[in-house]
PDB file of C-alpha atoms in Angstrom:
ATOM      1  CA  MET A  28     -19.862 -14.378   5.275  1.00 57.00           C
ATOM      2  CA  THR A  29     -19.791 -11.662   2.704  1.00 79.00           C
ATOM      3  CA  ASP A  30     -17.528  -8.810   3.720  1.00 94.00           C
ATOM      4  CA  THR A  31     -19.673  -5.668   4.318  1.00 97.00           C
ATOM      5  CA  LEU A  32     -19.639  -2.104   4.819  1.00 97.00           C
ATOM      6  CA  VAL A  33     -22.541  -0.545   6.682  1.00 98.00           C
ATOM      7  CA  ARG A  34     -23.603   3.169   6.673  1.00 97.00           C
ATOM      8  CA  ALA A  35     -25.746   4.447   9.932  1.00 98.00           C
ATOM      9  CA  VAL A  36     -26.638   7.633  11.645  1.00 97.00           C
ATOM     10  CA  THR A  37     -27.213   7.887  15.379  1.00 96.00           C
ATOM     11  CA  THR A  38     -31.125   8.614  16.300  1.00 95.00           C
ATOM     12  CA  ASP A  39     -30.229  12.046  17.911  1.00 94.00           C
ATOM     13  CA  GLY A  40     -28.859  13.133  14.540  1.00 94.00           C
ATOM     14  CA  ASN A  41     -25.438  13.996  16.068  1.00 95.00           C
ATOM     15  CA  PHE A  42     -23.072  11.438  14.414  1.00 96.00           C
ATOM     16  CA  ARG A  43     -22.900   9.547  10.808  1.00 97.00           C
ATOM     17  CA  ALA A  44     -21.286   6.316  11.204  1.00 97.00           C
ATOM     18  CA  ILE A  45     -19.474   3.704   8.770  1.00 98.00           C
ATOM     19  CA  ALA A  46     -18.204   0.330   9.787  1.00 98.00           C
ATOM     20  CA  ILE A  47     -16.636  -2.402   7.959  1.00 98.00           C
ATOM     21  CA  ASP A  48     -15.647  -6.085   8.211  1.00 98.00           C
ATOM     22  CA  ALA A  49     -13.464  -7.125   5.306  1.00 97.00           C
ATOM     23  CA  THR A  50     -11.709 -10.163   6.874  1.00 97.00           C
ATOM     24  CA  GLU A  51     -12.125 -12.562   4.029  1.00 95.00           C
ATOM     25  CA  MET A  52     -10.901  -9.986   1.387  1.00 95.00           C
ATOM     26  CA  MET A  53      -7.930  -9.221   3.453  1.00 95.00           C
ATOM     27  CA  ALA A  54      -7.115 -13.000   3.630  1.00 93.00           C
ATOM     28  CA  GLU A  55      -6.892 -13.148  -0.078  1.00 91.00           C
ATOM     29  CA  VAL A  56      -4.796  -9.876  -0.095  1.00 92.00           C
ATOM     30  CA  ALA A  57      -2.167 -11.406   2.133  1.00 89.00           C
ATOM     31  CA  LYS A  58      -1.717 -14.375  -0.123  1.00 85.00           C
ATOM     32  CA  PHE A  59      -1.451 -12.150  -3.269  1.00 83.00           C
ATOM     33  CA  HIS A  60       1.319 -10.188  -1.716  1.00 78.00           C
ATOM     34  CA  GLU A  61       3.198 -12.861   0.336  1.00 81.00           C
ATOM     35  CA  ALA A  62       3.304 -10.215   2.740  1.00 90.00           C
ATOM     36  CA  SER A  63       4.834 -10.219   6.595  1.00 94.00           C
ATOM     37  CA  GLN A  64       2.488  -9.733   9.451  1.00 95.00           C
ATOM     38  CA  LEU A  65       3.462  -6.344   9.432  1.00 96.00           C
ATOM     39  CA  GLY A  66       3.173  -5.720   5.567  1.00 96.00           C
ATOM     40  CA  THR A  67      -0.418  -7.211   5.729  1.00 96.00           C
ATOM     41  CA  THR A  68      -1.228  -4.950   8.599  1.00 97.00           C
ATOM     42  CA  VAL A  69      -0.048  -1.814   6.971  1.00 97.00           C
ATOM     43  CA  LEU A  70      -1.848  -2.538   3.732  1.00 97.00           C
ATOM     44  CA  GLY A  71      -4.820  -3.638   5.474  1.00 97.00           C
ATOM     45  CA  ARG A  72      -5.248  -0.524   7.440  1.00 98.00           C
ATOM     46  CA  ALA A  73      -5.002   1.583   4.284  1.00 98.00           C
ATOM     47  CA  LEU A  74      -7.524  -0.609   2.297  1.00 98.00           C
ATOM     48  CA  LEU A  75     -10.119  -0.535   5.149  1.00 98.00           C
ATOM     49  CA  GLY A  76      -9.564   3.188   5.688  1.00 97.00           C
ATOM     50  CA  SER A  77      -9.833   4.276   2.072  1.00 97.00           C
ATOM     51  CA  LEU A  78     -12.964   2.164   1.588  1.00 97.00           C
ATOM     52  CA  MET A  79     -14.685   4.091   4.452  1.00 97.00           C
ATOM     53  CA  VAL A  80     -13.399   7.453   3.340  1.00 97.00           C
ATOM     54  CA  SER A  81     -14.552   6.462  -0.222  1.00 96.00           C
ATOM     55  CA  ASN A  82     -18.081   5.928   1.232  1.00 95.00           C
ATOM     56  CA  ALA A  83     -18.076   8.854   3.124  1.00 94.00           C
ATOM     57  CA  ILE A  84     -17.149  11.405   0.464  1.00 94.00           C
ATOM     58  CA  LEU A  85     -17.962   9.960  -2.821  1.00 92.00           C
ATOM     59  CA  LYS A  86     -21.130   8.818  -4.656  1.00 88.00           C
ATOM     60  CA  GLY A  87     -22.129   6.669  -7.736  1.00 87.00           C
ATOM     61  CA  ASP A  88     -19.249   5.784  -9.938  1.00 87.00           C
ATOM     62  CA  GLU A  89     -16.652   8.139  -8.438  1.00 91.00           C
ATOM     63  CA  ARG A  90     -13.330   6.892  -7.242  1.00 93.00           C
ATOM     64  CA  LEU A  91     -10.434   7.946  -5.284  1.00 95.00           C
ATOM     65  CA  ALA A  92      -6.806   7.055  -4.938  1.00 96.00           C
ATOM     66  CA  VAL A  93      -4.846   7.209  -1.660  1.00 97.00           C
ATOM     67  CA  VAL A  94      -0.938   7.589  -1.617  1.00 97.00           C
ATOM     68  CA  ILE A  95       0.849   7.401   1.788  1.00 98.00           C
ATOM     69  CA  ASN A  96       4.381   8.085   1.697  1.00 97.00           C
ATOM     70  CA  GLY A  97       6.165   8.722   5.230  1.00 96.00           C
ATOM     71  CA  ASP A  98       9.778   7.561   4.295  1.00 96.00           C
ATOM     72  CA  GLY A  99       9.507   4.398   6.176  1.00 97.00           C
ATOM     73  CA  PRO A 100      10.839   0.867   5.406  1.00 98.00           C
ATOM     74  CA  ALA A 101       7.531  -0.190   4.233  1.00 97.00           C
ATOM     75  CA  GLY A 102       7.959   2.411   1.224  1.00 97.00           C
ATOM     76  CA  LYS A 103       4.829   3.871  -0.493  1.00 97.00           C
ATOM     77  CA  ILE A 104       1.307   2.729   0.010  1.00 97.00           C
ATOM     78  CA  VAL A 105      -0.990   3.061  -2.894  1.00 97.00           C
ATOM     79  CA  VAL A 106      -4.810   2.332  -2.698  1.00 97.00           C
ATOM     80  CA  GLU A 107      -7.740   2.793  -5.133  1.00 96.00           C
ATOM     81  CA  ALA A 108     -11.358   2.691  -3.792  1.00 96.00           C
ATOM     82  CA  SER A 109     -14.724   3.443  -4.973  1.00 94.00           C
ATOM     83  CA  ALA A 110     -18.069   4.428  -3.573  1.00 91.00           C
ATOM     84  CA  GLN A 111     -19.422   0.863  -4.801  1.00 93.00           C
ATOM     85  CA  GLY A 112     -17.148  -1.024  -2.306  1.00 94.00           C
ATOM     86  CA  GLU A 113     -14.230  -1.973  -4.563  1.00 96.00           C
ATOM     87  CA  VAL A 114     -10.654  -1.494  -3.481  1.00 97.00           C
ATOM     88  CA  ARG A 115      -7.139  -2.447  -4.422  1.00 96.00           C
ATOM     89  CA  GLY A 116      -3.694  -1.627  -3.258  1.00 96.00           C
ATOM     90  CA  TYR A 117      -0.268  -2.424  -2.658  1.00 95.00           C
ATOM     91  CA  VAL A 118       2.708  -1.468  -0.375  1.00 96.00           C
ATOM     92  CA  THR A 119       6.038  -1.131  -2.085  1.00 95.00           C
ATOM     93  CA  ASN A 120       7.756  -3.299   0.376  1.00 95.00           C
ATOM     94  CA  PRO A 121       5.116  -5.872   1.583  1.00 93.00           C
ATOM     95  CA  THR A 122       7.768  -8.147   3.428  1.00 94.00           C
ATOM     96  CA  VAL A 123       8.721  -5.243   5.979  1.00 96.00           C
ATOM     97  CA  GLU A 124       9.459  -6.589   9.290  1.00 96.00           C
ATOM     98  CA  LEU A 125      10.420  -4.514  12.435  1.00 97.00           C
ATOM     99  CA  PRO A 126      10.375  -5.439  16.316  1.00 96.00           C
ATOM    100  CA  LEU A 127       7.310  -5.411  17.998  1.00 93.00           C
ATOM    101  CA  THR A 128       6.199  -2.198  20.094  1.00 94.00           C
ATOM    102  CA  ALA A 129       6.554  -1.811  23.860  1.00 93.00           C
ATOM    103  CA  LYS A 130       2.933  -2.948  23.726  1.00 90.00           C
ATOM    104  CA  GLY A 131       3.414  -6.149  21.762  1.00 90.00           C
ATOM    105  CA  MET A 132       1.870  -4.847  18.503  1.00 93.00           C
ATOM    106  CA  GLN A 133       2.819  -4.420  15.223  1.00 95.00           C
ATOM    107  CA  ASP A 134       4.787  -1.409  14.603  1.00 97.00           C
ATOM    108  CA  VAL A 135       2.819   0.282  11.772  1.00 97.00           C
ATOM    109  CA  ALA A 136       3.969   3.805  12.525  1.00 97.00           C
ATOM    110  CA  GLY A 137       7.473   2.616  12.414  1.00 97.00           C
ATOM    111  CA  ALA A 138       6.871   0.869   9.029  1.00 98.00           C
ATOM    112  CA  VAL A 139       4.965   3.680   7.577  1.00 98.00           C
ATOM    113  CA  GLY A 140       7.138   6.441   8.782  1.00 97.00           C
ATOM    114  CA  SER A 141       5.609  10.118   9.490  1.00 94.00           C
ATOM    115  CA  ASN A 142       8.064  12.345   7.480  1.00 95.00           C
ATOM    116  CA  GLY A 143       5.750  12.559   4.530  1.00 96.00           C
ATOM    117  CA  PHE A 144       2.347  13.062   3.244  1.00 97.00           C
ATOM    118  CA  LEU A 145      -1.146  11.398   2.779  1.00 97.00           C
ATOM    119  CA  GLN A 146      -2.573  12.383  -0.503  1.00 97.00           C
ATOM    120  CA  VAL A 147      -6.145  11.670  -1.676  1.00 96.00           C
ATOM    121  CA  THR A 148      -7.205  12.297  -5.428  1.00 95.00           C
ATOM    122  CA  LYS A 149     -10.973  12.180  -6.078  1.00 92.00           C
ATOM    123  CA  GLU A 150     -12.448  11.463  -9.739  1.00 86.00           C
ATOM    124  CA  ILE A 151     -15.801  12.931  -9.505  1.00 77.00           C
ATOM    125  CA  GLY A 152     -17.164  12.819 -13.191  1.00 71.00           C
ATOM    126  CA  GLU A 153     -15.947  14.495 -16.296  1.00 70.00           C
ATOM    127  CA  GLY A 154     -14.065  17.403 -14.469  1.00 70.00           C
ATOM    128  CA  ASP A 155     -10.241  17.519 -13.544  1.00 76.00           C
ATOM    129  CA  PRO A 156      -9.495  15.312 -10.698  1.00 84.00           C
ATOM    130  CA  PHE A 157      -9.209  16.987  -7.127  1.00 88.00           C
ATOM    131  CA  THR A 158      -6.272  16.250  -5.046  1.00 92.00           C
ATOM    132  CA  GLY A 159      -5.975  17.149  -1.263  1.00 93.00           C
ATOM    133  CA  GLN A 160      -2.809  16.565   0.767  1.00 95.00           C
ATOM    134  CA  VAL A 161      -1.981  16.620   4.340  1.00 97.00           C
ATOM    135  CA  GLU A 162       1.272  15.930   6.482  1.00 97.00           C
ATOM    136  CA  LEU A 163       1.413  12.629   8.113  1.00 97.00           C
ATOM    137  CA  MET A 164       0.550  12.932  11.893  1.00 95.00           C
ATOM    138  CA  THR A 165       1.711   9.416  13.249  1.00 96.00           C
ATOM    139  CA  GLY A 166       1.815   6.885  10.458  1.00 97.00           C
ATOM    140  CA  GLU A 167      -0.543   4.806  12.111  1.00 97.00           C
ATOM    141  CA  ILE A 168      -2.828   5.423   9.080  1.00 97.00           C
ATOM    142  CA  GLY A 169      -6.048   5.627  11.086  1.00 96.00           C
ATOM    143  CA  ASP A 170      -5.022   8.934  12.632  1.00 95.00           C
ATOM    144  CA  ASP A 171      -3.657  10.488   9.292  1.00 97.00           C
ATOM    145  CA  LEU A 172      -7.187   9.515   7.707  1.00 97.00           C
ATOM    146  CA  THR A 173      -8.662  11.369  10.575  1.00 96.00           C
ATOM    147  CA  TYR A 174      -6.614  14.341   9.972  1.00 96.00           C
ATOM    148  CA  TYR A 175      -7.214  14.401   6.347  1.00 97.00           C
ATOM    149  CA  MET A 176     -11.012  14.228   6.733  1.00 96.00           C
ATOM    150  CA  ALA A 177     -10.945  17.347   9.137  1.00 94.00           C
ATOM    151  CA  LYS A 178      -8.197  19.415   7.161  1.00 95.00           C
ATOM    152  CA  SER A 179      -9.266  18.644   3.590  1.00 94.00           C
ATOM    153  CA  GLU A 180     -12.843  17.514   3.903  1.00 94.00           C
ATOM    154  CA  GLN A 181     -13.817  19.743   6.749  1.00 94.00           C
ATOM    155  CA  ILE A 182     -15.553  16.853   8.416  1.00 93.00           C
ATOM    156  CA  PRO A 183     -14.465  16.215  12.001  1.00 93.00           C
ATOM    157  CA  SER A 184     -14.230  12.485  12.113  1.00 94.00           C
ATOM    158  CA  ALA A 185     -12.525   9.642  13.976  1.00 94.00           C
ATOM    159  CA  VAL A 186     -11.238   6.749  11.945  1.00 96.00           C
ATOM    160  CA  ALA A 187     -10.426   3.393  13.562  1.00 96.00           C
ATOM    161  CA  VAL A 188      -8.797   0.440  11.551  1.00 97.00           C
ATOM    162  CA  SER A 189      -7.663  -2.857  12.731  1.00 96.00           C
ATOM    163  CA  VAL A 190      -5.969  -5.776  11.340  1.00 97.00           C
ATOM    164  CA  LEU A 191      -5.101  -8.766  13.325  1.00 96.00           C
ATOM    165  CA  VAL A 192      -2.630 -11.238  11.455  1.00 95.00           C
ATOM    166  CA  ASP A 193      -1.672 -14.662  13.119  1.00 93.00           C
ATOM    167  CA  PRO A 194       2.020 -15.505  13.202  1.00 90.00           C
ATOM    168  CA  ASP A 195       1.635 -17.949  10.326  1.00 90.00           C
ATOM    169  CA  GLY A 196       0.298 -14.853   8.086  1.00 89.00           C
ATOM    170  CA  THR A 197      -3.429 -15.928   8.458  1.00 93.00           C
ATOM    171  CA  VAL A 198      -5.628 -12.573   8.619  1.00 96.00           C
ATOM    172  CA  ALA A 199      -7.976 -13.320  11.824  1.00 96.00           C
ATOM    173  CA  ALA A 200      -9.586 -10.147  11.607  1.00 97.00           C
ATOM    174  CA  ALA A 201      -9.849  -6.984   9.759  1.00 97.00           C
ATOM    175  CA  GLY A 202     -12.344  -4.197  10.154  1.00 97.00           C
ATOM    176  CA  GLY A 203     -12.966  -0.541  11.363  1.00 97.00           C
ATOM    177  CA  PHE A 204     -15.278   2.244  11.855  1.00 97.00           C
ATOM    178  CA  MET A 205     -15.418   6.048  10.958  1.00 97.00           C
ATOM    179  CA  ILE A 206     -17.417   8.355  13.176  1.00 97.00           C
ATOM    180  CA  SER A 207     -18.203  11.911  11.616  1.00 96.00           C
ATOM    181  CA  ALA A 208     -19.813  14.666  13.611  1.00 94.00           C
ATOM    182  CA  LEU A 209     -22.989  16.132  12.190  1.00 94.00           C
ATOM    183  CA  PRO A 210     -23.599  19.852  12.540  1.00 92.00           C
ATOM    184  CA  ASP A 211     -25.983  19.474  15.680  1.00 90.00           C
ATOM    185  CA  ALA A 212     -23.312  17.660  17.627  1.00 91.00           C
ATOM    186  CA  SER A 213     -22.035  19.718  20.555  1.00 91.00           C
ATOM    187  CA  ASP A 214     -18.628  19.721  22.012  1.00 89.00           C
ATOM    188  CA  GLU A 215     -20.131  17.690  25.208  1.00 92.00           C
ATOM    189  CA  ASP A 216     -21.450  15.113  22.738  1.00 90.00           C
ATOM    190  CA  ILE A 217     -18.166  14.694  21.197  1.00 89.00           C
ATOM    191  CA  THR A 218     -16.366  14.648  24.364  1.00 90.00           C
ATOM    192  CA  ALA A 219     -18.725  11.806  25.645  1.00 89.00           C
ATOM    193  CA  LEU A 220     -18.079   9.779  22.490  1.00 88.00           C
ATOM    194  CA  GLU A 221     -14.370  10.206  23.127  1.00 87.00           C
ATOM    195  CA  ASP A 222     -14.891   8.596  26.560  1.00 88.00           C
ATOM    196  CA  LYS A 223     -16.693   5.704  24.929  1.00 87.00           C
ATOM    197  CA  PHE A 224     -13.590   5.380  22.441  1.00 87.00           C
ATOM    198  CA  ALA A 225     -11.442   4.881  25.479  1.00 84.00           C
ATOM    199  CA  ASN A 226     -13.169   2.013  27.020  1.00 86.00           C
ATOM    200  CA  LEU A 227     -14.368   0.321  23.801  1.00 89.00           C
ATOM    201  CA  PRO A 228     -12.875  -3.426  23.418  1.00 91.00           C
ATOM    202  CA  SER A 229     -10.569  -3.523  20.436  1.00 92.00           C
ATOM    203  CA  ILE A 230     -12.211  -3.903  16.933  1.00 95.00           C
ATOM    204  CA  SER A 231     -10.349  -7.105  16.118  1.00 94.00           C
ATOM    205  CA  SER A 232     -11.487  -8.648  19.389  1.00 94.00           C
ATOM    206  CA  GLN A 233     -14.928  -7.811  18.672  1.00 96.00           C
ATOM    207  CA  LEU A 234     -14.819  -9.305  15.129  1.00 96.00           C
ATOM    208  CA  VAL A 235     -13.060 -12.495  16.195  1.00 95.00           C
ATOM    209  CA  GLU A 236     -15.948 -13.097  18.668  1.00 95.00           C
ATOM    210  CA  GLY A 237     -18.165 -12.817  15.708  1.00 94.00           C
ATOM    211  CA  HIS A 238     -19.596  -9.395  15.955  1.00 96.00           C
ATOM    212  CA  THR A 239     -20.940  -7.754  12.589  1.00 96.00           C
ATOM    213  CA  PRO A 240     -20.227  -4.151  11.432  1.00 97.00           C
ATOM    214  CA  MET A 241     -23.446  -2.846  13.040  1.00 97.00           C
ATOM    215  CA  ASP A 242     -22.589  -4.634  16.239  1.00 96.00           C
ATOM    216  CA  LEU A 243     -19.431  -2.674  16.319  1.00 96.00           C
ATOM    217  CA  LEU A 244     -21.730   0.469  16.271  1.00 96.00           C
ATOM    218  CA  PHE A 245     -24.133  -0.919  18.748  1.00 96.00           C
ATOM    219  CA  ASN A 246     -21.433  -1.341  21.196  1.00 94.00           C
ATOM    220  CA  LEU A 247     -20.204   2.077  20.478  1.00 94.00           C
ATOM    221  CA  PHE A 248     -23.572   3.929  20.832  1.00 94.00           C
ATOM    222  CA  GLY A 249     -26.053   1.563  22.055  1.00 93.00           C
ATOM    223  CA  LYS A 250     -28.449  -0.686  20.212  1.00 93.00           C
ATOM    224  CA  ASP A 251     -31.279   1.716  20.157  1.00 94.00           C
ATOM    225  CA  ASP A 252     -29.524   4.847  19.390  1.00 95.00           C
ATOM    226  CA  VAL A 253     -28.234   3.895  15.954  1.00 97.00           C
ATOM    227  CA  LYS A 254     -30.108   3.440  12.833  1.00 97.00           C
ATOM    228  CA  LEU A 255     -28.972   1.435   9.589  1.00 97.00           C
ATOM    229  CA  LEU A 256     -29.116   3.437   6.444  1.00 97.00           C
ATOM    230  CA  ALA A 257     -27.376   1.171   4.036  1.00 96.00           C
ATOM    231  CA  THR A 258     -25.146  -2.007   3.509  1.00 96.00           C
ATOM    232  CA  THR A 259     -22.688  -2.290   0.920  1.00 95.00           C
ATOM    233  CA  GLU A 260     -20.622  -5.570  -0.104  1.00 95.00           C
ATOM    234  CA  VAL A 261     -17.060  -4.894  -0.213  1.00 96.00           C
ATOM    235  CA  ALA A 262     -14.610  -6.753  -2.586  1.00 95.00           C
ATOM    236  CA  LEU A 263     -11.352  -6.329  -4.484  1.00 95.00           C
ATOM    237  CA  TYR A 264     -11.340  -4.766  -8.037  1.00 93.00           C
ATOM    238  CA  PRO A 265     -11.443  -7.399 -10.733  1.00 90.00           C
ATOM    239  CA  GLU A 266      -8.075  -8.597 -11.775  1.00 87.00           C
ATOM    240  CA  ILE A 267      -6.409  -7.190 -14.946  1.00 87.00           C
ATOM    241  CA  SER A 268      -6.681  -9.859 -17.606  1.00 88.00           C
ATOM    242  CA  LYS A 269      -3.805 -10.659 -19.767  1.00 89.00           C
ATOM    243  CA  ARG A 270      -5.844  -9.257 -22.729  1.00 90.00           C
ATOM    244  CA  ASP A 271      -5.866  -5.931 -21.004  1.00 89.00           C
ATOM    245  CA  TYR A 272      -1.988  -5.882 -20.565  1.00 88.00           C
ATOM    246  CA  GLU A 273      -1.889  -6.912 -24.113  1.00 89.00           C
ATOM    247  CA  ARG A 274      -3.606  -3.735 -25.238  1.00 89.00           C
ATOM    248  CA  MET A 275      -1.574  -1.757 -22.737  1.00 89.00           C
ATOM    249  CA  LEU A 276       1.657  -3.031 -24.470  1.00 89.00           C
ATOM    250  CA  ALA A 277       0.348  -2.046 -27.837  1.00 89.00           C
ATOM    251  CA  THR A 278       0.206   1.517 -26.850  1.00 89.00           C
ATOM    252  CA  LEU A 279       4.102   1.581 -26.212  1.00 89.00           C
ATOM    253  CA  PRO A 280       6.285   3.080 -29.125  1.00 89.00           C
ATOM    254  CA  MET A 281       7.159   0.399 -31.846  1.00 90.00           C
ATOM    255  CA  LYS A 282      10.965   1.024 -30.784  1.00 89.00           C
ATOM    256  CA  ASP A 283      10.320   0.019 -27.174  1.00 88.00           C
ATOM    257  CA  LEU A 284       8.574  -3.156 -28.246  1.00 89.00           C
ATOM    258  CA  GLN A 285      11.120  -4.197 -30.761  1.00 90.00           C
ATOM    259  CA  GLU A 286      13.929  -3.577 -28.002  1.00 89.00           C
ATOM    260  CA  MET A 287      12.088  -5.754 -25.639  1.00 89.00           C
ATOM    261  CA  LEU A 288      11.751  -8.622 -28.637  1.00 88.00           C
ATOM    262  CA  ALA A 289      15.574  -8.231 -29.443  1.00 90.00           C
ATOM    263  CA  GLU A 290      16.966  -7.989 -26.087  1.00 89.00           C
ATOM    264  CA  ASP A 291      14.617 -10.183 -23.711  1.00 87.00           C
ATOM    265  CA  HIS A 292      12.719 -12.320 -26.373  1.00 88.00           C
ATOM    266  CA  GLY A 293       9.450 -11.370 -24.513  1.00 87.00           C
ATOM    267  CA  VAL A 294       8.251  -9.337 -21.471  1.00 91.00           C
ATOM    268  CA  GLU A 295       7.168 -10.060 -17.962  1.00 90.00           C
ATOM    269  CA  ILE A 296       4.920  -7.631 -16.232  1.00 89.00           C
ATOM    270  CA  VAL A 297       4.333  -7.874 -12.597  1.00 86.00           C
ATOM    271  CA  ASP A 298       0.779  -6.731 -11.490  1.00 87.00           C
ATOM    272  CA  ARG A 299       1.394  -4.465  -8.339  1.00 86.00           C
ATOM    273  CA  PHE A 300      -1.951  -4.923  -7.089  1.00 89.00           C
ATOM    274  CA  THR A 301      -1.952  -8.783  -6.960  1.00 87.00           C
ATOM    275  CA  GLY A 302       1.845  -9.621  -7.275  1.00 83.00           C
ATOM    276  CA  LYS A 303       1.144 -11.984 -10.163  1.00 87.00           C
ATOM    277  CA  LYS A 304       3.351 -12.091 -13.040  1.00 88.00           C
ATOM    278  CA  ILE A 305       1.891 -11.920 -16.481  1.00 91.00           C
ATOM    279  CA  GLN A 306       4.327 -13.415 -19.261  1.00 92.00           C
ATOM    280  CA  PHE A 307       4.426 -12.597 -22.930  1.00 90.00           C
ATOM    281  CA  ASP A 308       6.936 -14.953 -24.771  1.00 90.00           C
ATOM    282  CA  GLU A 309       8.481 -14.108 -28.308  1.00 89.00           C
ATOM    283  CA  ALA A 310       5.661 -15.271 -30.318  1.00 91.00           C
ATOM    284  CA  GLU A 311       3.135 -13.261 -28.432  1.00 90.00           C
ATOM    285  CA  LEU A 312       5.053 -10.313 -28.467  1.00 88.00           C
ATOM    286  CA  SER A 313       5.894 -10.566 -32.142  1.00 90.00           C
ATOM    287  CA  GLY A 314       2.116 -10.565 -32.461  1.00 90.00           C
ATOM    288  CA  ILE A 315       1.587  -7.499 -30.747  1.00 89.00           C
ATOM    289  CA  ILE A 316       4.406  -5.691 -33.014  1.00 89.00           C
ATOM    290  CA  ALA A 317       2.837  -7.377 -36.332  1.00 90.00           C
ATOM    291  CA  ALA A 318      -0.761  -6.046 -35.436  1.00 88.00           C
ATOM    292  CA  LYS A 319       0.630  -2.614 -34.555  1.00 85.00           C
ATOM    293  CA  ASP A 320       2.681  -2.341 -37.712  1.00 82.00           C
ATOM    294  CA  ALA A 321      -0.482  -3.417 -39.720  1.00 83.00           C
ATOM    295  CA  GLU A 322      -2.429  -0.688 -38.247  1.00 78.00           C
ATOM    296  CA  GLY A 323       0.547   1.826 -39.223  1.00 67.00           C
ATOM    297  CA  LEU A 324       1.075   2.600 -35.609  1.00 57.00           C
TER     298      LEU A 324
END
């Protein structure tokens, strides 16, 4: 089944909703990064949450970059996402491991830390990017994106993300939802929704049972009380090609390229988003230098 994100609205006009199932995409991400169960869970929550935020606040070709740095053992988390459903990201230390929490869950908050910030930079056309930053609340990522939406975007929202990783590293489920209050929602409406959250089965368990993103919203609001607006396929950004990396190398100062050739007889580039290594041997690097020299650069 293709990974999808749905956008919907409640029929009473009180809430806007986004839900996502990206289990297949997360299975691919886990292989890329050779991550631990905890590392996959951390990155997955950031990827899913960023996708939903991007679809809530962006349009067209706009993109955003999310950086989470809580001074925890997972290190920095970096994600890029678009309104078109594309995403990529990495965790500085994807092999992070910690004991399970008292509830037997992966310790995401312990891995991320809460002594730091969540920063969102939006590229919205030809103008300068806009950056908003909030302090981390818990390091659970969903809570922190919830706080960002209320503080920086002035949109009261609840962001819930869930990634279930089996002991062998297989991603069993990855999904979530984001509910945003619309102007007509009363305090009583919001309190009633919070009560529903408390009694809702876990997102992962619903996805494992075969529920779709719309089912997540049906189970929350009722099948007759939510209306589908749009469906978007979600996927990883296309990988950066070796040719693209060659162009990037060509932008480096000639002195740096010559030092690489003399000292290392080539260069190895590690793609942070996929973990893959791109090799340029001595002959290839010499060719880049010769082409740059011929252009007088």
